[in-house]
Coordinates of C-alpha atoms and ligand atoms in Angstrom, one line a residue:
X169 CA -16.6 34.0 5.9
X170 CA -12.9 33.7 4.1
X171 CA -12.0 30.1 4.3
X172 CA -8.3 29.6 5.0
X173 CA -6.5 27.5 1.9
X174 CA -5.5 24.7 2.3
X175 CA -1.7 25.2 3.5
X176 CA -2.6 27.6 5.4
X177 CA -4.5 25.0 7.6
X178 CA -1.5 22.8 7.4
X179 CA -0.2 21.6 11.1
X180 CA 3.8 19.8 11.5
X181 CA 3.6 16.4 11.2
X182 CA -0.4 15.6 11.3
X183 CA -0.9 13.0 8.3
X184 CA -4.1 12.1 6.9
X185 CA -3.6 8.6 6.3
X186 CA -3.6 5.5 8.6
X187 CA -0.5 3.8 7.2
X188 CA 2.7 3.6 8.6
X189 CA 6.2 2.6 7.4
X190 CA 6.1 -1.0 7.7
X191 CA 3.1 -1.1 5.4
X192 CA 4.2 0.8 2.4
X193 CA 6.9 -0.5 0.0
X194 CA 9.5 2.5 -0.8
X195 CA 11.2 0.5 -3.0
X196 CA 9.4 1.4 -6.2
X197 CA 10.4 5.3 -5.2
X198 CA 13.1 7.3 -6.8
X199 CA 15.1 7.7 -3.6
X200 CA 15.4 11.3 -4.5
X201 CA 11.7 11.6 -3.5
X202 CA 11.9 10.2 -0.6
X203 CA 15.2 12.4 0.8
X204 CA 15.5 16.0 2.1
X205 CA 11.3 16.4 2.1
X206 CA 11.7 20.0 2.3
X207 CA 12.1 19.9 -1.5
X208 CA 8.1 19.7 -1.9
X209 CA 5.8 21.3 0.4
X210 CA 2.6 19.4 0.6
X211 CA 0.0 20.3 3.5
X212 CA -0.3 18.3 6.5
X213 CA -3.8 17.5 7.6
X214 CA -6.1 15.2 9.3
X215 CA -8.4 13.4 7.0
X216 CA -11.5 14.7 8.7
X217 CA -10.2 18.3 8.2
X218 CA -9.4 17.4 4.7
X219 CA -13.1 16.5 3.7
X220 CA -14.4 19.5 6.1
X221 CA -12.2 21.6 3.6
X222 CA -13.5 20.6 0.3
X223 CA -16.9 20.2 1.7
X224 CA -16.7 23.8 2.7
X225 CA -15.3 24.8 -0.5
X226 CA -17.8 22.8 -2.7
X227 CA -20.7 24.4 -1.0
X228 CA -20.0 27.7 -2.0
X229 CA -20.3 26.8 -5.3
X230 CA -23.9 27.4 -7.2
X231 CA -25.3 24.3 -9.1
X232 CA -28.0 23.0 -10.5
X233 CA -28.9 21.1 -6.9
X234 CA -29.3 24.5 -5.4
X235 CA -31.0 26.6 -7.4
X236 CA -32.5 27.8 -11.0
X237 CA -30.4 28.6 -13.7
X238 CA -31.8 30.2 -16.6
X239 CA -29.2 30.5 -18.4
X240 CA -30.1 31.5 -22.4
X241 CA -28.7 30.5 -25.4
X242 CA -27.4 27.1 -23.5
X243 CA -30.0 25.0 -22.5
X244 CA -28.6 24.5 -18.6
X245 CA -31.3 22.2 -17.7
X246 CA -31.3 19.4 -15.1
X247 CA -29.7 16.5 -16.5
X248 CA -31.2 12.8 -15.2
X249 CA -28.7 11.8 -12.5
X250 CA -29.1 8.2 -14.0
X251 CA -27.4 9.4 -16.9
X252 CA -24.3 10.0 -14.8
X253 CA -24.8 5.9 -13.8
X254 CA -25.3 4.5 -17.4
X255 CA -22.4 6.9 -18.2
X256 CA -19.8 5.0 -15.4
X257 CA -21.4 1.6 -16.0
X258 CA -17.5 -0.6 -15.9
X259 CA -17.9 -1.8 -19.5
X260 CA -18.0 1.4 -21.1
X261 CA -15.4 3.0 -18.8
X262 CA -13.1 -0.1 -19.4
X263 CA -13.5 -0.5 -22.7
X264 CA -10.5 0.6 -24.8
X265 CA -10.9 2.9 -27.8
X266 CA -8.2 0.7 -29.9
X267 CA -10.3 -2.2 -29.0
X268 CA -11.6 -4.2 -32.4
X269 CA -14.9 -4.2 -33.5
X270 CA -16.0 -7.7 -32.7
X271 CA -15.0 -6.9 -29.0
X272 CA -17.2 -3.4 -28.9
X273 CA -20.3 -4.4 -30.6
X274 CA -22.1 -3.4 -27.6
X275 CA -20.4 0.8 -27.8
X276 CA -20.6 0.4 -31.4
X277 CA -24.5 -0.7 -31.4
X278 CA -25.1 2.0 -29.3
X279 CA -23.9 4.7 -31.2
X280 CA -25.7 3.3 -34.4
X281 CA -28.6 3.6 -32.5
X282 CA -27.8 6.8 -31.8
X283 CA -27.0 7.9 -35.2
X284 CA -30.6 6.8 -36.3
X285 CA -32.6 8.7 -33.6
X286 CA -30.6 12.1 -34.3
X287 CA -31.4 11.5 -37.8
X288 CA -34.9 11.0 -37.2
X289 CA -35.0 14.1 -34.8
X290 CA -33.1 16.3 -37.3
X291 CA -34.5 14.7 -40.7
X292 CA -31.0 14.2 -42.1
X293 CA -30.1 11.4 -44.1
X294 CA -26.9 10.9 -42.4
X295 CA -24.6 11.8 -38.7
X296 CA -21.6 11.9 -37.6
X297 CA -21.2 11.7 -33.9
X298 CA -17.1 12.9 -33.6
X299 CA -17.3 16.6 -32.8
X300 CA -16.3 17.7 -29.3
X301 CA -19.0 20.6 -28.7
X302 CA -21.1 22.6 -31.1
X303 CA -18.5 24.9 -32.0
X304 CA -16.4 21.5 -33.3
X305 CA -19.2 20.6 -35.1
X306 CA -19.7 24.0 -37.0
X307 CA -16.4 23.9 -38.4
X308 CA -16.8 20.3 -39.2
X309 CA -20.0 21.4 -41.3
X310 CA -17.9 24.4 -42.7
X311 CA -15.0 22.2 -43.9
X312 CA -18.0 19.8 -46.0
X313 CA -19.1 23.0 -47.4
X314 CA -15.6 23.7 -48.6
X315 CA -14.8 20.6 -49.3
X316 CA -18.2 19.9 -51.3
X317 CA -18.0 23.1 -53.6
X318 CA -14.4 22.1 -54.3
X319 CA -15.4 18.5 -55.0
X320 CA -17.8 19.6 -58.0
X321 CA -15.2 22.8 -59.1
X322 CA -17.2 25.4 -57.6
X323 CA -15.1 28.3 -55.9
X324 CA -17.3 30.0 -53.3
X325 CA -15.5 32.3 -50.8
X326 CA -18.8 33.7 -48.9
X327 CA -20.9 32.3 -46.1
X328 CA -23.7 34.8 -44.9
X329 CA -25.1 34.8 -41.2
X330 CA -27.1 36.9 -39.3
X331 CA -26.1 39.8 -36.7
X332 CA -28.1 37.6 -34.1
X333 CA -26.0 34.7 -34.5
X334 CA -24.3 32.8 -32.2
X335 CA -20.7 34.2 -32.3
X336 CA -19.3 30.4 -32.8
X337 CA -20.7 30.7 -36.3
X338 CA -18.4 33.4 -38.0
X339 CA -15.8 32.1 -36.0
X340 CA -15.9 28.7 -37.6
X341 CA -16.7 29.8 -41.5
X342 CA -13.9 32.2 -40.6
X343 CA -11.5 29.6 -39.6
X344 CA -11.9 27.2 -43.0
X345 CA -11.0 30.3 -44.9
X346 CA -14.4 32.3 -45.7
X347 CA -15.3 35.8 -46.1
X348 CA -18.3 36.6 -43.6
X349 CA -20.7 38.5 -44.5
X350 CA -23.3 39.5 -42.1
X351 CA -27.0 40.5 -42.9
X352 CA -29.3 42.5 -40.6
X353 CA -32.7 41.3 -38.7
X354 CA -35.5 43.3 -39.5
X355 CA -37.7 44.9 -37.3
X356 CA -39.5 42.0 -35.9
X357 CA -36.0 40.2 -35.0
X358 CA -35.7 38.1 -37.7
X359 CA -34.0 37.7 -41.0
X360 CA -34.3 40.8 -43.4
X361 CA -35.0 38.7 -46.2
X362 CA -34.8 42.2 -48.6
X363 CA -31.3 42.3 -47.2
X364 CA -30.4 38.5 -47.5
X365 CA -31.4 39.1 -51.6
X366 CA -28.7 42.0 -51.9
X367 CA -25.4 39.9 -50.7
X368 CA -26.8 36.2 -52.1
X369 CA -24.7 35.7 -55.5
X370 CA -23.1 32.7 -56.8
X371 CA -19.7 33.7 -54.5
X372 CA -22.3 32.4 -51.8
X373 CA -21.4 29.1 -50.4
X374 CA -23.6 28.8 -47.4
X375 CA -26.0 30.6 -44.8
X376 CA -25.9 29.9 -41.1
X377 CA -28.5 30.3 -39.6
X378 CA -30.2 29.4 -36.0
X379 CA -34.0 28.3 -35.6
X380 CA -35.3 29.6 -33.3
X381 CA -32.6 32.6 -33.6
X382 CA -30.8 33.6 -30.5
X383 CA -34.1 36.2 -29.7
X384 CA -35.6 33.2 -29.2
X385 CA -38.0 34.2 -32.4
X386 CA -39.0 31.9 -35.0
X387 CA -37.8 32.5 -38.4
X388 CA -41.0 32.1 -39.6
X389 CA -40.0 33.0 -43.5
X390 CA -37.7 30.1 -43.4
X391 CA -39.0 28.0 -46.2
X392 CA -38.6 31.4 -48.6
X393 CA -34.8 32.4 -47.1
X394 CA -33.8 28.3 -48.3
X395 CA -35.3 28.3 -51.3
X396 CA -33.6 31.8 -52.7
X397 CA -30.2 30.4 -51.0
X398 CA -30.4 26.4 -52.9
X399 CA -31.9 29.0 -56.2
X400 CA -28.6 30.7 -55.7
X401 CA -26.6 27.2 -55.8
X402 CA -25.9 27.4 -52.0
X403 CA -26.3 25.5 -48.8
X404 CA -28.2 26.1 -45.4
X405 CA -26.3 25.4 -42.1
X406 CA -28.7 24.5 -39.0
X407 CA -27.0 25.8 -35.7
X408 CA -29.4 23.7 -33.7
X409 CA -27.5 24.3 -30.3
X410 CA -30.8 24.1 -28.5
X411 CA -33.0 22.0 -30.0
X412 CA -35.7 22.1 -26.9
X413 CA -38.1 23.8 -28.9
X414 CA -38.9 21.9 -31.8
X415 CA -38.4 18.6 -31.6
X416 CA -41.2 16.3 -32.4
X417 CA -42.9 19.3 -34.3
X418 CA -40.4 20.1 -37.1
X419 CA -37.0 19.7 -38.2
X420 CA -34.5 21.7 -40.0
X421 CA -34.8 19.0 -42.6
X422 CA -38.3 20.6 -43.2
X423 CA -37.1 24.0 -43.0
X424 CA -34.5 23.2 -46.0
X425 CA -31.3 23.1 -44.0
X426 CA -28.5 20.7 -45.8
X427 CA -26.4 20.3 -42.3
X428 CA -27.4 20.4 -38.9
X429 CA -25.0 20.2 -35.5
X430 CA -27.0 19.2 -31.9
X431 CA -25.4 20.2 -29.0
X432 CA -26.0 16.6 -26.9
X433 CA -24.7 18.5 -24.1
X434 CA -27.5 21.2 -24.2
X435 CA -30.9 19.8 -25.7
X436 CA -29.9 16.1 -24.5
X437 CA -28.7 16.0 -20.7
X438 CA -25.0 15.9 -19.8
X439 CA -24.1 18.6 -17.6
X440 CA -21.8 20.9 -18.7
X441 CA -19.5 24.0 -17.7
X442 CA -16.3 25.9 -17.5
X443 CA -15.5 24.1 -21.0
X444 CA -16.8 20.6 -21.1
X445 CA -17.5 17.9 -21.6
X446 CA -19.5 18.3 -24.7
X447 CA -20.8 16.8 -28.5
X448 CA -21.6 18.3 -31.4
X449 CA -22.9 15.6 -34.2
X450 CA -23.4 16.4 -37.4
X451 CA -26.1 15.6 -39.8
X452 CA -26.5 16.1 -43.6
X453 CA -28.8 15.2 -46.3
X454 CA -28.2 12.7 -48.9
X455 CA -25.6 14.4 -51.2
X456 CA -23.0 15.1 -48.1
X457 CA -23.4 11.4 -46.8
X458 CA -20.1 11.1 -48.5
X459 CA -18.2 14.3 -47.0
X460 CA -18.5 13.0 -43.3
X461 CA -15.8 12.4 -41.1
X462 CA -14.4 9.1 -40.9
X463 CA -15.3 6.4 -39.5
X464 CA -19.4 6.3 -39.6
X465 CA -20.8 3.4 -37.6
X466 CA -22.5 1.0 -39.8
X467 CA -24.2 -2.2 -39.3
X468 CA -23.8 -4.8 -42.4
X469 CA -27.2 -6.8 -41.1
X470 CA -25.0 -9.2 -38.4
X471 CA -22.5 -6.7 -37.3
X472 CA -21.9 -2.8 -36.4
X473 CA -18.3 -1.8 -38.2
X474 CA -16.6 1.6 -38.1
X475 CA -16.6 2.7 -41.9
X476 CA -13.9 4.2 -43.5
X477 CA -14.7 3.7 -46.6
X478 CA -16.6 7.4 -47.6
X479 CA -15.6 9.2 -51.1
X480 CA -15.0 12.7 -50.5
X481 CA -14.6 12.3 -46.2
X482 CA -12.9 15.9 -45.0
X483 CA -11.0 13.2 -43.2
X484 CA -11.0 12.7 -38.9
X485 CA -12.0 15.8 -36.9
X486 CA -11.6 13.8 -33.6
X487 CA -9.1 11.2 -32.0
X488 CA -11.1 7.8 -31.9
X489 CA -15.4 8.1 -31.4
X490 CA -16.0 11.7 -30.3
X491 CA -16.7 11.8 -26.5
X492 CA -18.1 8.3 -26.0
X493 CA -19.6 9.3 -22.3
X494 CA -21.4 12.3 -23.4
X495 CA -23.1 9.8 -26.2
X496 CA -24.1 7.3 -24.0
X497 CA -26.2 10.2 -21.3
X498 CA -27.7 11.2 -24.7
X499 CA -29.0 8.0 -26.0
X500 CA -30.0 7.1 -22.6
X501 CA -32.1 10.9 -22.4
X502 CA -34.0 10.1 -25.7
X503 CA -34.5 6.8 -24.6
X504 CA -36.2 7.3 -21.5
X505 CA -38.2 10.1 -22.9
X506 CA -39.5 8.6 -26.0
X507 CA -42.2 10.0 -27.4
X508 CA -42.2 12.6 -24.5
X509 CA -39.6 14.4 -26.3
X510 CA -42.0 16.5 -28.1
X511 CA -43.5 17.0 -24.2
X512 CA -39.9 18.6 -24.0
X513 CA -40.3 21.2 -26.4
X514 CA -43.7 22.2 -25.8
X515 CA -42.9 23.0 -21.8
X516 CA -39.9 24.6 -22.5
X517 CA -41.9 26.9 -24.9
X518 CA -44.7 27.2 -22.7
X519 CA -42.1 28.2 -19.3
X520 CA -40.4 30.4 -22.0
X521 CA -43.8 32.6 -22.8
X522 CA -44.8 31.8 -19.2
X523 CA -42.8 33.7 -18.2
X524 CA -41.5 36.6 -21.0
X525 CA -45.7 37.8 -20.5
X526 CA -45.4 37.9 -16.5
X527 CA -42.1 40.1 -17.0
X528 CA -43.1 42.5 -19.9
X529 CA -44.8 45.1 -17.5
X530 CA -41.6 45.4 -15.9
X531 CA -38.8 45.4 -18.4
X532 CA -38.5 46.4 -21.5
X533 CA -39.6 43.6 -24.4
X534 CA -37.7 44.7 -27.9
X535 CA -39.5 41.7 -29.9
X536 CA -42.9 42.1 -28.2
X537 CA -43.9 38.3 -30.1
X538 CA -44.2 35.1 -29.0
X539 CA -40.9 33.3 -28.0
X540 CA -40.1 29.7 -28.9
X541 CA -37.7 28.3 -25.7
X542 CA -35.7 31.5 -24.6
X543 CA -36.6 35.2 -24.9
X544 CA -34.6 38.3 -24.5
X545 CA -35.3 41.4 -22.4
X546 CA -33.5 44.8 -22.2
X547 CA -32.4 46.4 -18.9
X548 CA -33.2 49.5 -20.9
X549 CA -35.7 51.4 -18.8
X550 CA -33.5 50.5 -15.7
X551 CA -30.5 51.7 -16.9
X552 CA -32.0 55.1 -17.8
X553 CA -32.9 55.1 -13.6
X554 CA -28.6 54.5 -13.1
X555 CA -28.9 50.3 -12.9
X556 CA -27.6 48.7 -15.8
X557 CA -28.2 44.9 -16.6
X558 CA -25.0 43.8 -15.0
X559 CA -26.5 45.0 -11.5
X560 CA -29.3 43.6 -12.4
X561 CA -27.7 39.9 -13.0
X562 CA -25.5 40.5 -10.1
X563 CA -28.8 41.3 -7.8
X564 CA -30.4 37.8 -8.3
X565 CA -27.7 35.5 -7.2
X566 CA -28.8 37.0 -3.4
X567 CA -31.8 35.5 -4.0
X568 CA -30.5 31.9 -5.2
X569 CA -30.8 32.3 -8.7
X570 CA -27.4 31.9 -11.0
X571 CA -27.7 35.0 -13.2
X572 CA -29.1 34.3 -16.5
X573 CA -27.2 35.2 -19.9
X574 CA -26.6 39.6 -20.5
X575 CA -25.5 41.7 -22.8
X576 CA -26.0 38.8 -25.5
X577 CA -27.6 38.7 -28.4
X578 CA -25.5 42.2 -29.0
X579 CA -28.6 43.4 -31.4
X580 CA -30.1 44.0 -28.2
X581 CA -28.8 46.6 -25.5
X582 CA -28.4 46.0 -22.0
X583 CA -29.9 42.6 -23.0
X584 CA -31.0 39.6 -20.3
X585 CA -31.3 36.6 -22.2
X586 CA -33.5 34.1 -20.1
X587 CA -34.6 30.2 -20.5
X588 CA -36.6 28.9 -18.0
X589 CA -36.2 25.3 -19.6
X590 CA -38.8 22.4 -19.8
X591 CA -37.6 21.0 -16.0
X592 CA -38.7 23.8 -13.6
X593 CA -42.0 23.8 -11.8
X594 CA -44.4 26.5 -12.0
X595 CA -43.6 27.5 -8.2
X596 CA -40.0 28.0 -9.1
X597 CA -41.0 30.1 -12.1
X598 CA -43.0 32.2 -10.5
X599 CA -40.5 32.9 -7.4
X600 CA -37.7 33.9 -10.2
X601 CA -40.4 36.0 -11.5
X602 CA -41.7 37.4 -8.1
X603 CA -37.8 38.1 -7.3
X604 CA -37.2 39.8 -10.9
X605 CA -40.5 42.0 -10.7
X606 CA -39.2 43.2 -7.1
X607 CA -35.8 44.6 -8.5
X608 CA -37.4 46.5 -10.9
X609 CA -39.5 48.1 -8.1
X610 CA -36.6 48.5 -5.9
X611 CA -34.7 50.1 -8.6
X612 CA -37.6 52.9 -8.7
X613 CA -37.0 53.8 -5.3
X614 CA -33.7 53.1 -4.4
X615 CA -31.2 52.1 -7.4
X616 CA -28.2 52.3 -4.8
X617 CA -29.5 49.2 -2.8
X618 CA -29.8 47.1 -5.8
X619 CA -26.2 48.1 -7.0
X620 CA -24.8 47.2 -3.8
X621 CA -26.0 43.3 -4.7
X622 CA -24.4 40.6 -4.2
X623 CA -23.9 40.5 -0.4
X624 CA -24.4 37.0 0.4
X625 CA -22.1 35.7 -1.8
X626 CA -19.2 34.6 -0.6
X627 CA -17.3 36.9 -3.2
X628 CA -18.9 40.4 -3.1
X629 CA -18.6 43.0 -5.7
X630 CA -15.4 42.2 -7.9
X631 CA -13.8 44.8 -10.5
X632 CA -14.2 42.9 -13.3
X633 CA -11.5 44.8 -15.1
X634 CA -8.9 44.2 -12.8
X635 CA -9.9 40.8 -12.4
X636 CA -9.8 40.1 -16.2
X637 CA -6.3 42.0 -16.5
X638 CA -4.5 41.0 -13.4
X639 CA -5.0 37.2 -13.1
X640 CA -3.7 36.0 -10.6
X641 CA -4.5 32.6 -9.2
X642 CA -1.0 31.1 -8.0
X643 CA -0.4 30.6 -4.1
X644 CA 2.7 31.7 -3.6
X645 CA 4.0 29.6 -0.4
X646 CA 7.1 31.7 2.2
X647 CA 9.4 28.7 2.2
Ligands
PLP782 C1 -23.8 26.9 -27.2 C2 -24.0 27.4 -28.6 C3 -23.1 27.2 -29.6 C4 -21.7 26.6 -29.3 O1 -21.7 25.4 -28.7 P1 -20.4 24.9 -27.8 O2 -20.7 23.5 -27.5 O3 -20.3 25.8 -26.7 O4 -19.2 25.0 -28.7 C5 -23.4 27.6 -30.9 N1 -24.6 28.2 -31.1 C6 -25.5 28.4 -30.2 C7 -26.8 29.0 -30.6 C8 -25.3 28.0 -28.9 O5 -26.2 28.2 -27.9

């Protein structure tokens, strides 16, 4: 059903508020404000049909509370509600960022604490905890590359990354200035280490790579690909976006990565969307303690102190901490789990293959191996019957599911990128695979009833073309 907008539910001279003249003090209002009302048009509703409104509204929304939401490459999990508390508590929401030290020990122990279990988690020597989101903290790790190679009169211009990768990652080594050169997975889906040899030179300044990759596949020559890069007098970047399927069993310390971003806002609860809020930390080994952003939070044995005081620091990539709320659900995640963290990785890899073997029958597998937290299938075999993965996405938000990623990693046609995550039950699994199976039936018999999908939506089919070209959200009111 169309839900009226809010104006248009507007009646002459209803108010929503119990107050009347004598109660409110109009002195503190520019009197042009309060003149000749006609000037702004604001609705005029009852406060019960106010909350009806944007109850109505809100419920028409998906979310996490309503159903699955495999979304790949993004770790959309559920995110401890208690998180949200810790998050609000009035000291940290009160507590101003220009506040001194002595006054914030409690923030400031916190994110030490922090610090130390991301660098036991990623095996670096050092973190940073400024960057906004993962993408932040890619160019933050790009501009220590730079900066490092500069710092001992190295000029490096090239950063190599794989046609799997995340596009974030050419993006940021693009945007401190280097040349991108991309390399080729092999058949398997994973670097083509033959390939990696040709374009590694001593122009190379780093490799960016993502373990698992985005197939979800586990680079499993890793420990060959960082020796021949550090043999070529270069450094390894860790995209670890989604770190939900290796924690507590390796790290990309292990692997030979120099810097590492975590997306808190994926692996480590906060819920996230439509652009925030996020954190990317970033962690290096030993040599780049120096190149971090400044401050670092330190603790001198009786106190914890921002320090500025770091040699070759690329210099502030945020205003004040980073996104202090977003640190505080993170420390409070890894906290509460404990040692169950490495229970984390293990279910999400389990739901991942789980799930990837109950589906194979039905869609087409490209990396027919087995999957670390995410795995990606191709709508191949159904597009050939006149259903392309779009319908196919489109189809399963009639049945409660939010569609999971498509038509990413682009090494992979008509791809459907899915992770299940560590927090679903086996019931809800096997619905999404029940409901999954059952299209690709359907599309055997009659493709034109699964393109008709969504119809329970409240918006139906939309031209996505027009709807990308001819924006037009304003409500334009007949005064
Ligand atoms: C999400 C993601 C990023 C980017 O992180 P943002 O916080 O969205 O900037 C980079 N790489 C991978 C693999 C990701 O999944």
């Amino acid at each position: 059903m169309m839900t009226k907008l809010i104006f248009e539910k507007s009646d002459n001279g209803v108010c929503g508020i119990n107050l009347t003249d004598e109660n409110l003090n109009f002195d503190y209002i520019d009197e042009k404000y309060l003149s000749g009302s006609d000037s702004t048009i604001l609705p005029e509703i009852s406060e019960l049909e106010v909350m009806r409104h944007y109850k109505e509204l809100s419920d028409k929304n998906f979310c996490i509370e309503k159903g699955f939401y495999p979304l790949g490459s993004c770790t959309m999990k559920y995110n401890p509600k208690v998180n949200e508390m810790l998050a609000g508590l009035e000291n940290f929401c009160e507590l101003h960022p220009l506040q001194d030290d002595e006054d914030s020990q409690g923030a400031l122990n916190l994110m030490y604490n922090l610090q130390e279990a991301l660098k036991i988690i990623s095996g670096m020597d050092a973190i940073t905890l400024q960057p906004a989101a993962g993408a932040h903290g890619e160019l933050t790790g790009m501009m220590i590359v730079k900066k490092y190679f500069e710092t001992i009169g190295q000029n490096r211009k090239n950063v190599i990354i794989p046609d799997s990768a995340h596009g974030t990652n050419p993006a940021s080594a693009a945007m401190c200035g280097f040349n991108i050169i991309q390399i080729k997975s092999d058949s398997n889906g994973l670097v083509d280490i033959e390939n990696l040899k040709s374009v590694l030179d001593s122009d190379t300044a780093a490799i960016m790579l993502t373990n698992p990759n985005t197939l979800g596949l586990f680079e499993e020559n890793i420990l060959e690909i960082s020796k021949l890069v550090h043999e070529a007098g270069a450094l390894l970047y860790y995209d670890g976006a989604n770190m939900n399927a290796i924690m507590g069993y390796t790290n990309p310390q292990l692997m030979g990565f120099d810097i590492v971003h975590m997306n808190l806002h994926k692996t480590f609860s906060t819920p996230h969307g439509g652009g925030g809020p996020g954190s990317g930390p970033v962690g290096v080994v030993h040599k780049l303690k120096e190149f971090l952003p400044v401050p670092v939070i330190d603790f001198d044995g009786e106190k914890y102190y921002r320090n500025f005081d770091l040699k070759h620091s690329i210099g502030k990539v945020k205003a004040f901490y980073g996104n202090f709320s977003v640190l505080v659900r993170a420390y409070a995640y890894i906290l509460s789990m404990g040692n169950k963290l490495k229970e984390v990785s293990a279910n999400a890899v389990l739901n991942a293959n789980y799930m990837m073997n109950k589906l194979k029958k039905y869609y087409l597998l490209p990396y027919n191996r087995k999957c670390m937290h995410e795995f990606v299938l191709s709508g191949e075999w159904q597009k050939d019957d006149g259903v392309n993965t779009l319908a196919i996405a489109k189809s399963l938000m009639d049945y409660n599911f939010h569609p999971p990623t498509v038509y990413f990693p682009l090494i992979v046609h008509e791809a459907i990128m899915i992770e299940p995550t560590e927090s679903e039950n086996k019931q809800r699994l096997d619905n999404f695979i029940d409901v999954m199976v059952n299209i690709a039936k359907e599309v055997k018999v009659n493709p034109q009833n699964v393109l008709n999908h969504p119809i329970n939506t409240p918006v139906k089919k939309v031209d996505e073309t027009l709807a990308a070209r001819k924006l037009d959200l304003a409500y334009k009111q007949e005064v």
